[in-house]
């Protein structure tokens, strides 16, 4: 008897399924049209979202480019203001040197820091035309103390800072003040980029390449008697001076050996070489070979002819 009930229940379930199938079959055309309409709407929404993303990304790139350009112009204006102040002070000192010598004390900032007070006062009292140059150095030092530690190499060479070993981190030069923009990053081919991110490439540029340039061009202009105080600096100083004639045209450059030294490696690995290739692609570095030595020239602010 129980088996009969089970069979009847099974038959009833099958009948219900058949009824559902027949009901759905009768509504198939209507359901099919609804599904097509939903699919079209979904495609339209997806297209709109994709377009919106592209527009937003373009605007972000424009904002980033505008921001970078504004920062560059601000730094240029700052340099022009510093030049004007220096020239104005030179003119005043040349016009009436006796009355303005004492005023140099307020501009020299911390250059005499660490000396006894009587020594610093004697520096002011015995001021000569060299104080004009010290004034320029003071203004550069002002940049360092005001949170804008980027100065030009030519200003650094003409200042007494070149004869002093700063206790803090290396001087940062505005000549190498560059960052990769989002737009430049997106122009890098996928096969070249691999898994590198925007932050990875900019960090490598800032903390490896730019640091190599800053450290080299802080040490290179120093007099030999200043460099003699540190045997490691002396060896580097000799190497840098010996290499100065390798690249024609006065271009600033570092070598693969400098980069390997910064990374504390004997040779450059594939990952580092690929990152350098990316920097070449976006127009920051240019490779230049001299015999077995590979030089990387800074071309972000200049045009370098690879045929020279």
Short mmCIF file of C-alpha atoms in Angstrom, two decimals:
data_model
loop_
_atom_site.label_atom_id
_atom_site.label_comp_id
_atom_site.label_asym_id
_atom_site.label_seq_id
_atom_site.Cartn_x
_atom_site.Cartn_y
_atom_site.Cartn_z
CA UNK A 1 0.00 0.00 0.00
CA UNK A 2 2.82 2.36 0.88
CA UNK A 3 4.50 1.64 -2.45
CA UNK A 4 1.31 2.67 -4.25
CA UNK A 5 1.30 6.01 -2.39
CA UNK A 6 4.94 6.61 -3.29
CA UNK A 7 4.26 5.89 -6.94
CA UNK A 8 1.27 8.24 -6.93
CA UNK A 9 3.39 11.02 -5.32
CA UNK A 10 6.09 10.54 -7.95
CA UNK A 11 3.53 10.67 -10.75
CA UNK A 12 2.00 13.85 -9.25
CA UNK A 13 5.42 15.53 -9.10
CA UNK A 14 6.08 14.68 -12.72
CA UNK A 15 2.65 16.04 -13.69
CA UNK A 16 3.48 19.35 -11.88
CA UNK A 17 6.77 19.61 -13.75
CA UNK A 18 4.99 19.02 -17.04
CA UNK A 19 2.48 21.74 -16.17
CA UNK A 20 5.31 24.17 -15.37
CA UNK A 21 7.07 23.28 -18.62
CA UNK A 22 3.89 23.79 -20.64
CA UNK A 23 3.23 27.11 -18.85
CA UNK A 24 6.74 28.34 -19.56
CA UNK A 25 6.60 27.18 -23.15
CA UNK A 26 3.45 29.21 -23.69
CA UNK A 27 5.22 32.29 -22.27
CA UNK A 28 8.53 31.62 -24.05
CA UNK A 29 8.21 34.39 -26.62
CA UNK A 30 7.35 36.98 -24.00
CA UNK A 31 10.16 35.88 -21.67
CA UNK A 32 12.63 35.80 -24.55
CA UNK A 33 11.80 39.36 -25.51
CA UNK A 34 12.19 40.48 -21.91
CA UNK A 35 15.58 38.79 -21.64
CA UNK A 36 16.77 40.41 -24.87
CA UNK A 37 15.66 43.80 -23.62
CA UNK A 38 17.49 43.31 -20.32
CA UNK A 39 20.61 42.21 -22.19
CA UNK A 40 20.54 45.30 -24.38
CA UNK A 41 20.12 47.53 -21.35
CA UNK A 42 23.00 45.78 -19.60
CA UNK A 43 25.25 46.32 -22.63
CA UNK A 44 24.26 49.98 -22.77
CA UNK A 45 25.00 50.47 -19.07
CA UNK A 46 28.37 48.71 -19.49
CA UNK A 47 29.24 50.97 -22.44
CA UNK A 48 28.27 54.09 -20.48
CA UNK A 49 30.35 52.99 -17.49
CA UNK A 50 33.35 52.30 -19.73
CA UNK A 51 33.03 55.70 -21.38
CA UNK A 52 32.64 57.38 -18.00
CA UNK A 53 35.79 55.67 -16.73
CA UNK A 54 37.78 56.85 -19.76
CA UNK A 55 36.53 60.42 -19.36
CA UNK A 56 37.35 60.40 -15.64
CA UNK A 57 40.82 58.96 -16.30
CA UNK A 58 41.48 61.62 -18.94
CA UNK A 59 40.45 64.36 -16.54
CA UNK A 60 42.68 62.91 -13.80
CA UNK A 61 45.61 62.87 -16.22
CA UNK A 62 44.92 66.48 -17.20
CA UNK A 63 44.73 67.53 -13.55
CA UNK A 64 47.99 65.68 -12.80
CA UNK A 65 49.72 67.32 -15.78
CA UNK A 66 48.40 70.76 -14.78
CA UNK A 67 49.55 70.21 -11.20
CA UNK A 68 53.04 69.14 -12.31
CA UNK A 69 53.26 72.13 -14.64
CA UNK A 70 52.12 74.51 -11.90
CA UNK A 71 54.68 73.10 -9.45
CA UNK A 72 57.43 73.46 -12.06
CA UNK A 73 56.47 77.05 -12.79
CA UNK A 74 56.38 77.81 -9.06
CA UNK A 75 59.90 76.44 -8.66
CA UNK A 76 61.07 78.43 -11.69
CA UNK A 77 59.55 81.61 -10.24
CA UNK A 78 61.21 80.85 -6.92
CA UNK A 79 64.58 80.52 -8.63
CA UNK A 80 64.01 83.78 -10.48
CA UNK A 81 63.13 85.50 -7.20
CA UNK A 82 66.26 84.13 -5.56
CA UNK A 83 68.37 85.35 -8.48
CA UNK A 84 66.78 88.78 -8.24
CA UNK A 85 67.41 89.01 -4.48
CA UNK A 86 71.03 87.94 -4.92
CA UNK A 87 71.64 90.45 -7.72
CA UNK A 88 69.93 93.19 -5.73
CA UNK A 89 72.09 92.48 -2.68
CA UNK A 90 75.19 92.43 -4.87
CA UNK A 91 74.22 95.80 -6.31
CA UNK A 92 73.63 97.27 -2.86
CA UNK A 93 76.93 95.96 -1.54
CA UNK A 94 78.85 97.25 -4.54
CA UNK A 95 77.14 100.62 -4.23
CA UNK A 96 77.65 101.08 -0.49
CA UNK A 97 79.59 98.14 0.98
CA UNK A 98 80.40 99.76 4.32
CA UNK A 99 76.80 100.19 5.45
CA UNK A 100 75.49 96.77 4.42
CA UNK A 101 78.23 94.44 5.65
CA UNK A 102 76.59 94.11 9.07
CA UNK A 103 73.30 93.19 7.45
CA UNK A 104 74.88 90.07 6.00
CA UNK A 105 74.76 88.53 9.46
CA UNK A 106 71.00 88.14 9.30
CA UNK A 107 71.18 86.50 5.87
CA UNK A 108 73.92 84.01 6.57
CA UNK A 109 71.52 81.90 8.66
CA UNK A 110 73.25 78.80 10.01
CA UNK A 111 76.44 78.85 7.91
CA UNK A 112 78.47 79.79 10.96
CA UNK A 113 76.61 77.41 13.24
CA UNK A 114 78.96 75.52 15.52
CA UNK A 115 81.56 78.30 15.62
CA UNK A 116 82.17 80.36 18.77
CA UNK A 117 80.26 83.61 18.76
CA UNK A 118 83.43 85.70 18.56
CA UNK A 119 84.52 83.81 15.41
CA UNK A 120 81.20 84.41 13.72
CA UNK A 121 81.33 88.10 14.57
CA UNK A 122 84.85 88.37 13.26
CA UNK A 123 83.68 86.83 9.97
CA UNK A 124 81.20 89.67 9.57
CA UNK A 125 83.62 92.39 10.62
CA UNK A 126 86.22 91.20 8.14
CA UNK A 127 83.78 90.79 5.28
CA UNK A 128 85.09 91.37 1.76
CA UNK A 129 83.72 90.87 -1.72
CA UNK A 130 83.62 87.14 -0.99
CA UNK A 131 80.66 87.89 1.28
CA UNK A 132 78.65 88.55 -1.84
CA UNK A 133 79.10 84.90 -2.73
CA UNK A 134 78.33 83.90 0.85
CA UNK A 135 75.08 85.79 0.57
CA UNK A 136 74.14 83.64 -2.39
CA UNK A 137 75.02 80.60 -0.32
CA UNK A 138 72.87 81.90 2.51
CA UNK A 139 69.89 82.25 0.25
CA UNK A 140 70.41 78.72 -1.02
CA UNK A 141 70.61 77.58 2.59
CA UNK A 142 67.35 79.42 3.18
CA UNK A 143 65.79 77.18 0.55
CA UNK A 144 67.01 74.14 2.42
CA UNK A 145 65.62 75.38 5.73
CA UNK A 146 62.25 76.38 4.29
CA UNK A 147 61.28 72.91 3.10
CA UNK A 148 62.22 73.42 -0.56
CA UNK A 149 65.59 71.62 -0.63
CA UNK A 150 66.10 71.80 -4.39
CA UNK A 151 68.73 74.09 -5.85
CA UNK A 152 70.36 74.34 -9.25
CA UNK A 153 73.73 72.76 -9.87
CA UNK A 154 75.21 75.99 -11.24
CA UNK A 155 74.14 77.88 -8.09
CA UNK A 156 75.64 75.16 -5.94
CA UNK A 157 78.96 75.30 -7.83
CA UNK A 158 79.25 79.07 -7.26
CA UNK A 159 78.45 78.92 -3.55
CA UNK A 160 80.65 78.09 -0.54
CA UNK A 161 78.36 75.13 0.12
CA UNK A 162 80.54 73.25 -2.35
CA UNK A 163 83.38 73.51 0.19
CA UNK A 164 81.29 72.19 3.07
CA UNK A 165 80.21 68.67 3.88
CA UNK A 166 76.60 68.87 5.01
CA UNK A 167 75.65 66.62 7.90
CA UNK A 168 72.16 66.02 6.55
CA UNK A 169 71.12 64.11 3.45
CA UNK A 170 72.59 64.95 0.09
CA UNK A 171 71.54 68.18 -1.58
CA UNK A 172 68.68 67.77 -4.02
CA UNK A 173 69.07 69.54 -7.34
CA UNK A 174 66.15 71.01 -9.23
CA UNK A 175 67.92 69.92 -12.44
CA UNK A 176 66.68 66.39 -11.66
CA UNK A 177 63.24 67.34 -10.32
CA UNK A 178 61.08 65.03 -12.43
CA UNK A 179 58.28 62.55 -11.84
CA UNK A 180 56.51 60.21 -14.23
CA UNK A 181 52.95 61.33 -14.90
CA UNK A 182 49.94 59.05 -15.17
CA UNK A 183 49.73 59.83 -18.86
CA UNK A 184 53.36 58.80 -19.41
CA UNK A 185 52.83 55.64 -17.39
CA UNK A 186 49.83 54.63 -19.50
CA UNK A 187 51.90 55.07 -22.67
CA UNK A 188 54.29 52.30 -21.57
CA UNK A 189 53.65 49.06 -23.51
CA UNK A 190 52.24 46.18 -21.47
CA UNK A 191 55.04 43.82 -22.47
CA UNK A 192 57.58 46.32 -21.12
CA UNK A 193 55.66 47.22 -17.97
CA UNK A 194 54.91 43.70 -16.78
CA UNK A 195 53.74 43.81 -13.15
CA UNK A 196 55.36 47.15 -12.37
CA UNK A 197 53.02 49.74 -10.86
CA UNK A 198 52.96 53.51 -11.15
CA UNK A 199 54.36 53.78 -7.61
CA UNK A 200 57.11 51.21 -8.30
CA UNK A 201 58.54 53.16 -11.23
CA UNK A 202 58.34 56.55 -9.52
CA UNK A 203 59.96 55.16 -6.36
CA UNK A 204 62.80 53.69 -8.43
CA UNK A 205 63.24 57.01 -10.21
CA UNK A 206 63.25 59.04 -6.99
CA UNK A 207 65.15 56.79 -4.60
CA UNK A 208 67.68 55.22 -6.97
CA UNK A 209 68.24 57.18 -10.20
CA UNK A 210 67.74 60.74 -8.93
CA UNK A 211 69.69 59.98 -5.76
CA UNK A 212 72.60 58.74 -7.88
CA UNK A 213 72.57 61.99 -9.86
CA UNK A 214 72.25 64.15 -6.73
CA UNK A 215 75.09 62.38 -4.93
CA UNK A 216 77.37 62.55 -7.96
CA UNK A 217 76.84 66.25 -8.69
CA UNK A 218 77.11 67.18 -5.04
CA UNK A 219 80.54 65.50 -4.85
CA UNK A 220 81.93 66.26 -8.31
CA UNK A 221 82.41 70.08 -7.98
CA UNK A 222 84.07 69.83 -4.56
CA UNK A 223 87.75 70.85 -4.23
CA UNK A 224 90.18 68.01 -3.70
CA UNK A 225 91.25 69.24 -0.24
CA UNK A 226 87.62 68.95 0.95
CA UNK A 227 87.16 65.48 -0.50
CA UNK A 228 90.41 64.25 1.09
CA UNK A 229 88.65 64.06 4.45
CA UNK A 230 86.86 60.88 3.36
CA UNK A 231 88.74 58.16 1.50
CA UNK A 232 85.54 56.72 -0.06
CA UNK A 233 84.50 60.14 -1.32
CA UNK A 234 87.99 60.66 -2.72
CA UNK A 235 87.85 57.47 -4.80
CA UNK A 236 84.42 58.40 -6.16
CA UNK A 237 85.56 61.97 -6.82
CA UNK A 238 88.51 60.69 -8.87
CA UNK A 239 86.25 58.32 -10.81
CA UNK A 240 83.68 61.03 -11.55
CA UNK A 241 86.36 63.45 -12.75
CA UNK A 242 87.98 60.80 -14.95
CA UNK A 243 84.58 60.10 -16.54
CA UNK A 244 83.69 63.72 -17.29
CA UNK A 245 84.99 63.51 -20.87
CA UNK A 246 83.13 60.29 -21.71
CA UNK A 247 79.92 62.03 -22.80
CA UNK A 248 80.24 65.05 -25.13
CA UNK A 249 78.12 68.17 -24.80
CA UNK A 250 78.28 68.66 -21.03
CA UNK A 251 75.30 66.39 -20.36
CA UNK A 252 74.74 65.11 -16.83
CA UNK A 253 75.06 61.33 -16.58
CA UNK A 254 75.63 58.37 -14.31
CA UNK A 255 76.82 54.87 -15.12
CA UNK A 256 75.48 51.38 -14.57
CA UNK A 257 78.21 50.99 -11.94
CA UNK A 258 76.79 53.96 -9.99
CA UNK A 259 73.32 52.41 -10.00
CA UNK A 260 74.66 49.00 -8.94
CA UNK A 261 76.59 50.67 -6.10
CA UNK A 262 73.45 52.46 -4.94
CA UNK A 263 71.53 49.16 -4.93
CA UNK A 264 74.47 47.41 -3.23
CA UNK A 265 74.77 44.91 -6.07
CA UNK A 266 77.72 43.79 -8.18
CA UNK A 267 75.73 43.96 -11.43
CA UNK A 268 72.27 45.15 -12.45
CA UNK A 269 69.60 42.45 -12.46
CA UNK A 270 66.91 42.02 -15.09
CA UNK A 271 64.28 43.86 -13.05
CA UNK A 272 66.47 46.95 -12.65
CA UNK A 273 67.44 46.93 -16.33
CA UNK A 274 63.77 46.75 -17.29
CA UNK A 275 62.97 49.73 -15.06
CA UNK A 276 65.78 51.69 -16.71
CA UNK A 277 64.31 50.74 -20.10
CA UNK A 278 60.97 52.19 -18.94
CA UNK A 279 62.69 55.45 -17.92
CA UNK A 280 64.30 55.58 -21.36
CA UNK A 281 60.90 55.00 -22.97
CA UNK A 282 59.30 57.98 -21.17
CA UNK A 283 62.22 60.27 -22.10
CA UNK A 284 64.02 60.67 -18.78
CA UNK A 285 67.21 58.71 -19.50
CA UNK A 286 69.21 58.02 -22.64
CA UNK A 287 71.65 55.14 -22.91
CA UNK A 288 75.12 55.94 -24.24
CA UNK A 289 77.87 53.31 -24.48
CA UNK A 290 81.57 54.06 -24.27
CA UNK A 291 83.63 50.92 -24.82
CA UNK A 292 82.36 48.51 -22.13
CA UNK A 293 80.88 51.23 -19.92
CA UNK A 294 77.14 52.03 -20.07
CA UNK A 295 76.25 55.66 -19.33
CA UNK A 296 72.74 56.90 -18.61
CA UNK A 297 72.31 60.53 -19.61
CA UNK A 298 69.68 62.77 -18.02
CA UNK A 299 67.59 64.03 -20.94
CA UNK A 300 64.33 64.98 -19.21
CA UNK A 301 64.99 68.71 -19.70
CA UNK A 302 67.12 68.56 -22.84
CA UNK A 303 67.54 67.02 -26.26
CA UNK A 304 70.34 64.55 -26.73
CA UNK A 305 71.55 63.49 -30.14
CA UNK A 306 72.43 59.82 -29.98
CA UNK A 307 74.71 60.24 -32.98
CA UNK A 308 77.25 62.40 -31.18
#
